[in-house]
Amino acid sequence: MALDETSILGCGHSIDEVWANIDHPPTAHETSCTLCGAARQSLQSLRAATAGYQDLEAHDAGPETDEALRPRPRVRENILAVARAEVRRGRRIPIAATALGPVMLSEQALVSLIRGAADSVAGVRARRISLTAPIVAEPGHRTGTDADPDGGAPAVVLEQVTCRIAVSHTVSAPRVADTVRDHVIVALSRHVAIDPKAVNIVVEDLYDA
Amino acid sequence: MTPENPTEPGQPGPALETTALARDLGAAVESVAGVTRLEPTLLGHLGRLGERLLNTDLPIDGQGVEVHLNEASAVVSVDVATSIQRPILDTAREVQTVVMAVLQNRGLQCTSVTVSVLTVQP
């Protein structure tokens, strides 16, 4: 199974950062960010389960644990990589319902789509992508520009997308910001028939071309 | 895969039929343009490790294709990674069509095919 080795959430924070703060109250960002909030919740479940198994092991095996039962480092790393990948995916959003059944998209895939659209603009490097939690409205209130031909699709309402980008010093920042916005809107419409209500572009840095 | 009537290890039956069907469905799904791979979940990954350790051929959940068989009908869930080169909804719809075709070839009625796109690749 191919794995993405990075552990960066769509908002730009890493799983490791969330994990490092797991014993403390959530930060202001973690409180407001749906991706970090979901990751924190999953990691808390993981920690509780791990602690439970460790207690069981301590009670069943006593102080001398059986080393033969411990997974090899490579196996353990592989499992942790899969676990991180699963946490990064976030929740699944219903984006269409055909006659054969529903089509879902993970939050991570949605963020990847937006990041790819921003990165496709010459002179732009996408940084943090954040979005308000997509809301599934009642069927019949579809907001996408490309209505599902199968009908009956749930309407996914995306209030706000924010793309933080760095731009080359050789390009006009206002012009590329407009282009990035257009690319994001077109990509969301073409791929998942979602029409966001607002796409905010924040140019937060310049880089040498 | 979650069989309705699991069998004892080593005995052919509904559980192994479900396993074989899921494997056929997985191969068909991976042949769809725009699908880059099936996406096993953590549960599926752990199940695969267990399969190797126990040398068993029993169904394992979370391998990217889950089949629930109920007499002559099937409910299927597919988790995939897709390419950004093709519209995601087009890919997902074709996955549903391909799954339905495989089921029909086996004389099964398709109740529902849920497609989850978990990863989008450049």
Coordinates of C-alpha atoms in Angstrom, one line a residue:
Chain A
M1 CA 0.0 0.0 0.0
A2 CA 1.4 3.3 -1.0
L3 CA 1.4 5.8 1.8
D4 CA 1.8 9.5 1.9
E5 CA 4.7 10.0 4.4
T6 CA 3.8 13.6 5.3
S7 CA 1.7 14.2 8.4
I8 CA 0.4 17.6 7.5
L9 CA -3.3 18.3 7.8
G10 CA -5.1 20.5 5.3
C11 CA -4.8 23.5 7.6
G12 CA -1.0 23.2 7.6
H13 CA -0.6 21.9 11.1
S14 CA 0.9 18.5 11.6
I15 CA -0.5 15.4 13.3
D16 CA 2.6 15.4 15.5
E17 CA 1.7 18.9 16.7
V18 CA -1.8 17.8 17.6
W19 CA -0.3 14.8 19.3
A20 CA 2.2 16.8 21.3
N21 CA -0.6 18.9 22.8
I22 CA -2.9 16.0 23.5
D23 CA -2.3 16.1 27.3
H24 CA -3.2 19.9 27.4
P25 CA -6.3 21.8 26.6
P26 CA -6.9 22.5 22.9
T27 CA -5.2 25.6 21.5
A28 CA -7.2 28.4 20.0
H29 CA -6.5 27.0 16.6
E30 CA -7.5 23.5 17.6
T31 CA -10.7 24.8 18.9
S32 CA -11.7 26.6 15.7
C33 CA -10.1 24.2 13.1
T34 CA -12.4 21.3 12.1
L35 CA -9.4 19.3 10.8
C36 CA -7.3 19.7 14.0
G37 CA -10.4 19.1 16.1
A38 CA -11.2 15.8 14.3
A39 CA -7.6 14.7 14.5
R40 CA -7.5 15.5 18.2
Q41 CA -10.6 13.5 18.8
S42 CA -9.3 10.5 16.9
L43 CA -5.9 10.7 18.7
Q44 CA -7.7 10.9 22.1
S45 CA -9.6 7.7 21.2
L46 CA -6.3 6.1 20.1
R47 CA -4.6 7.1 23.3
A48 CA -7.5 5.8 25.4
A49 CA -7.4 2.5 23.6
T50 CA -3.6 2.2 23.8
A51 CA -3.7 2.9 27.6
G52 CA -6.4 0.3 28.0
Y53 CA -4.3 -2.4 26.2
Q54 CA -1.2 -1.4 28.2
D55 CA -3.2 -1.8 31.4
L56 CA -4.4 -5.2 30.2
E57 CA -0.9 -6.3 29.3
A58 CA 0.4 -5.2 32.7
H59 CA -2.2 -7.1 34.5
D60 CA -2.1 -10.3 32.4
A61 CA 1.6 -10.6 31.8
G62 CA 2.9 -9.0 35.0
P63 CA 6.1 -7.0 35.1
E64 CA 7.9 -9.3 32.6
T65 CA 6.4 -8.6 29.2
D66 CA 6.9 -11.1 26.4
E67 CA 9.3 -9.5 23.9
A68 CA 8.3 -12.0 21.3
L69 CA 4.8 -10.5 21.3
R70 CA 6.1 -7.0 20.5
P71 CA 5.8 -6.1 16.8
R72 CA 9.1 -5.5 14.9
P73 CA 9.9 -1.8 14.5
R74 CA 9.2 -1.8 10.8
V75 CA 5.7 -3.4 11.4
R76 CA 5.0 -0.8 14.1
E77 CA 6.1 2.1 11.9
N78 CA 3.9 0.8 9.1
I79 CA 0.9 0.5 11.3
L80 CA 1.5 4.0 12.7
A81 CA 1.8 5.4 9.2
V82 CA -1.5 3.9 8.2
A83 CA -3.1 5.2 11.4
R84 CA -1.8 8.7 10.6
A85 CA -3.1 8.5 7.1
E86 CA -6.5 7.5 8.4
V87 CA -6.6 10.4 10.9
R88 CA -5.6 12.9 8.1
R89 CA -8.5 11.8 5.9
G90 CA -11.0 13.4 8.2
R91 CA -14.7 12.8 7.9
R92 CA -16.4 11.7 4.7
I93 CA -18.7 14.2 3.0
P94 CA -21.5 13.0 0.8
I95 CA -21.1 14.9 -2.5
A96 CA -23.6 13.0 -4.8
A97 CA -26.2 10.3 -4.8
T98 CA -26.6 8.5 -8.0
A99 CA -29.2 5.8 -8.8
L100 CA -26.7 3.2 -7.6
G101 CA -25.8 4.8 -4.3
P102 CA -23.9 7.6 -2.6
V103 CA -20.5 9.1 -3.5
M104 CA -18.4 10.3 -0.6
L105 CA -15.3 12.5 -0.4
S106 CA -12.9 12.7 2.5
E107 CA -12.1 16.2 3.9
Q108 CA -8.4 15.5 3.1
A109 CA -9.2 14.8 -0.5
L110 CA -11.3 18.0 -0.7
V111 CA -8.3 20.0 0.6
S112 CA -5.9 18.2 -1.8
L113 CA -8.2 19.2 -4.6
I114 CA -8.1 22.9 -3.6
R115 CA -4.4 22.8 -3.0
G116 CA -3.7 21.3 -6.4
A117 CA -5.8 24.0 -8.0
A118 CA -3.9 26.8 -6.3
D119 CA -0.6 25.2 -7.0
S120 CA -1.4 24.9 -10.7
V121 CA -1.2 28.7 -11.1
A122 CA 2.3 29.8 -12.4
G123 CA 4.2 31.8 -9.8
V124 CA 2.1 30.4 -6.8
R125 CA 3.0 28.0 -4.0
A126 CA 0.0 26.9 -2.0
R127 CA 0.6 26.9 1.8
R128 CA -2.2 26.4 4.3
I129 CA -5.7 25.6 3.0
S130 CA -8.5 25.9 5.4
L131 CA -12.3 25.6 5.0
T132 CA -15.4 25.9 7.0
A133 CA -17.0 22.5 7.7
P134 CA -19.0 21.5 4.6
I135 CA -22.7 21.3 5.4
V136 CA -24.9 18.8 3.7
A137 CA -28.2 20.5 3.0
E138 CA -31.5 18.9 2.1
P139 CA -31.7 17.3 -1.4
G140 CA -33.1 19.7 -4.0
H141 CA -31.0 22.6 -2.8
R142 CA -27.9 21.8 -4.7
T143 CA -25.6 24.8 -5.0
G144 CA -23.0 23.4 -7.5
T145 CA -22.9 24.7 -11.0
D146 CA -22.7 21.2 -12.4
A147 CA -25.9 19.6 -11.2
D148 CA -25.8 15.9 -10.7
P149 CA -27.5 14.3 -13.7
D150 CA -28.7 11.5 -11.6
G151 CA -30.7 13.8 -9.5
G152 CA -31.5 13.7 -5.8
A153 CA -27.9 14.6 -4.9
P154 CA -27.3 16.2 -1.5
A155 CA -26.3 19.8 -1.7
V156 CA -22.9 20.4 -0.1
V157 CA -22.7 24.0 1.1
L158 CA -19.2 25.2 1.5
E159 CA -19.3 28.6 3.1
Q160 CA -15.7 29.6 2.9
V161 CA -12.4 28.5 1.5
T162 CA -9.2 30.2 2.5
C163 CA -6.0 29.7 0.6
R164 CA -2.7 31.0 2.0
I165 CA -0.2 31.3 -0.7
A166 CA 3.3 32.5 -1.4
V167 CA 3.9 34.2 -4.8
S168 CA 6.9 34.8 -7.0
H169 CA 8.3 38.3 -6.9
T170 CA 8.0 38.3 -10.7
V171 CA 4.2 38.2 -10.7
S172 CA 1.4 40.6 -9.8
A173 CA 0.0 39.5 -6.5
P174 CA -3.6 40.8 -7.1
R175 CA -3.7 39.2 -10.5
V176 CA -2.5 35.8 -9.4
A177 CA -4.8 36.0 -6.4
D178 CA -7.7 36.4 -8.8
T179 CA -6.4 33.5 -11.0
V180 CA -6.0 31.2 -7.9
R181 CA -9.6 32.0 -6.9
D182 CA -10.8 31.1 -10.4
H183 CA -8.9 27.9 -10.5
V184 CA -10.2 26.8 -7.1
I185 CA -13.8 27.6 -8.1
V186 CA -13.4 25.7 -11.4
A187 CA -11.8 22.7 -9.8
L188 CA -14.5 22.4 -7.1
S189 CA -17.2 22.7 -9.8
R190 CA -15.6 20.3 -12.2
H191 CA -14.7 17.6 -9.8
V192 CA -17.3 17.6 -7.1
A193 CA -20.0 20.1 -8.3
I194 CA -19.5 22.3 -5.2
D195 CA -19.8 26.1 -5.5
P196 CA -18.2 27.8 -2.5
K197 CA -19.8 30.9 -1.3
A198 CA -16.4 32.6 -0.7
V199 CA -12.8 31.9 -1.7
N200 CA -10.4 34.0 0.3
I201 CA -6.8 34.4 -0.9
V202 CA -4.1 35.5 1.5
V203 CA -0.8 36.3 0.0
E204 CA 1.5 35.7 3.0
D205 CA 4.9 35.6 1.4
L206 CA 7.0 36.4 -1.6
Y207 CA 9.7 34.0 -3.0
D208 CA 12.5 34.4 -5.4
A209 CA 11.6 32.8 -8.8
Chain B
M1 CA -16.0 -7.8 3.8
T2 CA -18.7 -8.9 6.2
P3 CA -20.4 -12.2 5.3
E4 CA -23.8 -12.9 6.6
N5 CA -23.0 -16.5 7.0
P6 CA -19.3 -17.0 7.9
T7 CA -18.0 -20.5 7.6
E8 CA -15.4 -22.5 9.5
P9 CA -11.8 -22.1 8.5
G10 CA -10.8 -24.2 5.5
Q11 CA -14.3 -24.9 4.4
P12 CA -15.6 -23.3 1.2
G13 CA -18.9 -21.5 1.6
P14 CA -20.5 -18.1 1.7
A15 CA -17.6 -16.4 3.5
L16 CA -15.1 -17.5 0.9
E17 CA -17.5 -16.7 -1.9
T18 CA -17.8 -13.2 -0.5
T19 CA -14.0 -13.0 -0.4
A20 CA -13.7 -14.1 -4.0
L21 CA -16.3 -11.6 -5.1
A22 CA -14.6 -8.8 -3.2
R23 CA -11.3 -9.6 -4.9
D24 CA -13.0 -9.6 -8.3
L25 CA -14.7 -6.3 -7.5
G26 CA -11.4 -4.9 -6.4
A27 CA -9.7 -5.8 -9.6
A28 CA -12.5 -4.4 -11.6
V29 CA -12.5 -1.1 -9.6
E30 CA -8.7 -0.7 -10.1
S31 CA -9.2 -1.0 -13.9
V32 CA -11.4 2.1 -14.0
A33 CA -9.7 5.1 -15.5
G34 CA -9.0 7.6 -12.8
V35 CA -8.8 5.1 -10.0
T36 CA -5.2 4.9 -8.7
R37 CA -5.7 2.3 -6.1
L38 CA -8.0 0.8 -3.4
E39 CA -7.6 2.4 0.0
P40 CA -7.4 -0.1 2.8
T41 CA -8.3 1.3 6.2
L42 CA -6.2 0.8 9.4
L43 CA -8.5 -2.1 10.2
G44 CA -7.8 -3.6 6.8
H45 CA -4.1 -3.2 7.2
L46 CA -4.1 -4.9 10.6
G47 CA -6.4 -7.6 9.1
R48 CA -3.9 -8.2 6.3
L49 CA -1.1 -8.6 8.9
G50 CA -3.3 -11.1 10.7
E51 CA -4.0 -13.0 7.5
R52 CA -0.3 -13.5 7.0
L53 CA 0.3 -14.5 10.5
L54 CA -2.6 -17.0 10.6
N55 CA -2.3 -18.1 7.0
T56 CA -6.0 -17.9 6.6
D57 CA -8.2 -17.1 3.6
L58 CA -11.2 -15.8 5.6
P59 CA -12.7 -12.4 4.7
I60 CA -10.9 -9.4 6.1
D61 CA -12.7 -6.1 6.6
G62 CA -11.3 -2.8 5.3
Q63 CA -9.4 -3.9 2.2
G64 CA -11.0 -1.2 0.1
V65 CA -14.0 -3.3 -1.0
E66 CA -16.7 -4.4 1.4
V67 CA -19.4 -6.7 0.3
H68 CA -22.5 -7.6 2.3
L69 CA -24.4 -10.5 0.6
N70 CA -28.0 -11.2 1.4
E71 CA -29.3 -14.1 -0.7
A72 CA -29.3 -12.8 -4.3
S73 CA -28.6 -9.1 -3.5
A74 CA -25.4 -7.3 -2.5
V75 CA -24.5 -4.0 -0.8
V76 CA -21.0 -2.8 -1.7
S77 CA -18.8 -0.1 -0.3
V78 CA -15.6 0.9 -2.1
D79 CA -12.8 3.1 -0.8
V80 CA -10.5 4.5 -3.5
A81 CA -7.7 6.9 -4.3
T82 CA -8.3 8.8 -7.5
S83 CA -6.3 10.8 -10.0
I84 CA -6.9 14.5 -10.3
Q85 CA -6.6 14.1 -14.1
R86 CA -10.2 13.0 -14.3
P87 CA -13.3 14.6 -12.6
I88 CA -13.8 12.8 -9.3
L89 CA -17.6 12.4 -9.8
D90 CA -17.1 10.8 -13.3
T91 CA -14.6 8.3 -11.8
A92 CA -16.9 7.5 -8.9
R93 CA -19.9 7.0 -11.2
E94 CA -17.9 4.6 -13.4
V95 CA -16.8 2.7 -10.4
Q96 CA -20.5 2.2 -9.4
T97 CA -21.3 1.0 -13.0
V98 CA -18.4 -1.4 -13.1
V99 CA -19.3 -2.9 -9.7
M100 CA -22.9 -3.3 -10.8
A101 CA -21.8 -5.1 -14.0
V102 CA -19.6 -7.6 -12.0
L103 CA -22.5 -8.3 -9.7
Q104 CA -24.9 -8.8 -12.5
N105 CA -22.5 -11.2 -14.2
R106 CA -22.7 -13.3 -11.1
G107 CA -26.5 -13.2 -11.1
L108 CA -26.6 -10.9 -8.1
Q109 CA -28.8 -7.9 -7.7
C110 CA -27.1 -4.7 -6.6
T111 CA -28.8 -2.9 -3.8
S112 CA -26.3 -0.1 -3.3
V113 CA -22.8 0.8 -4.2
T114 CA -21.2 3.5 -2.0
V115 CA -18.0 5.0 -3.4
S116 CA -15.7 6.9 -1.0
V117 CA -12.9 8.9 -2.5
L118 CA -10.4 9.1 0.3
T119 CA -7.4 10.5 -1.5
V120 CA -6.9 12.6 -4.6
Q121 CA -3.5 12.3 -6.3
P122 CA -1.9 14.8 -8.7

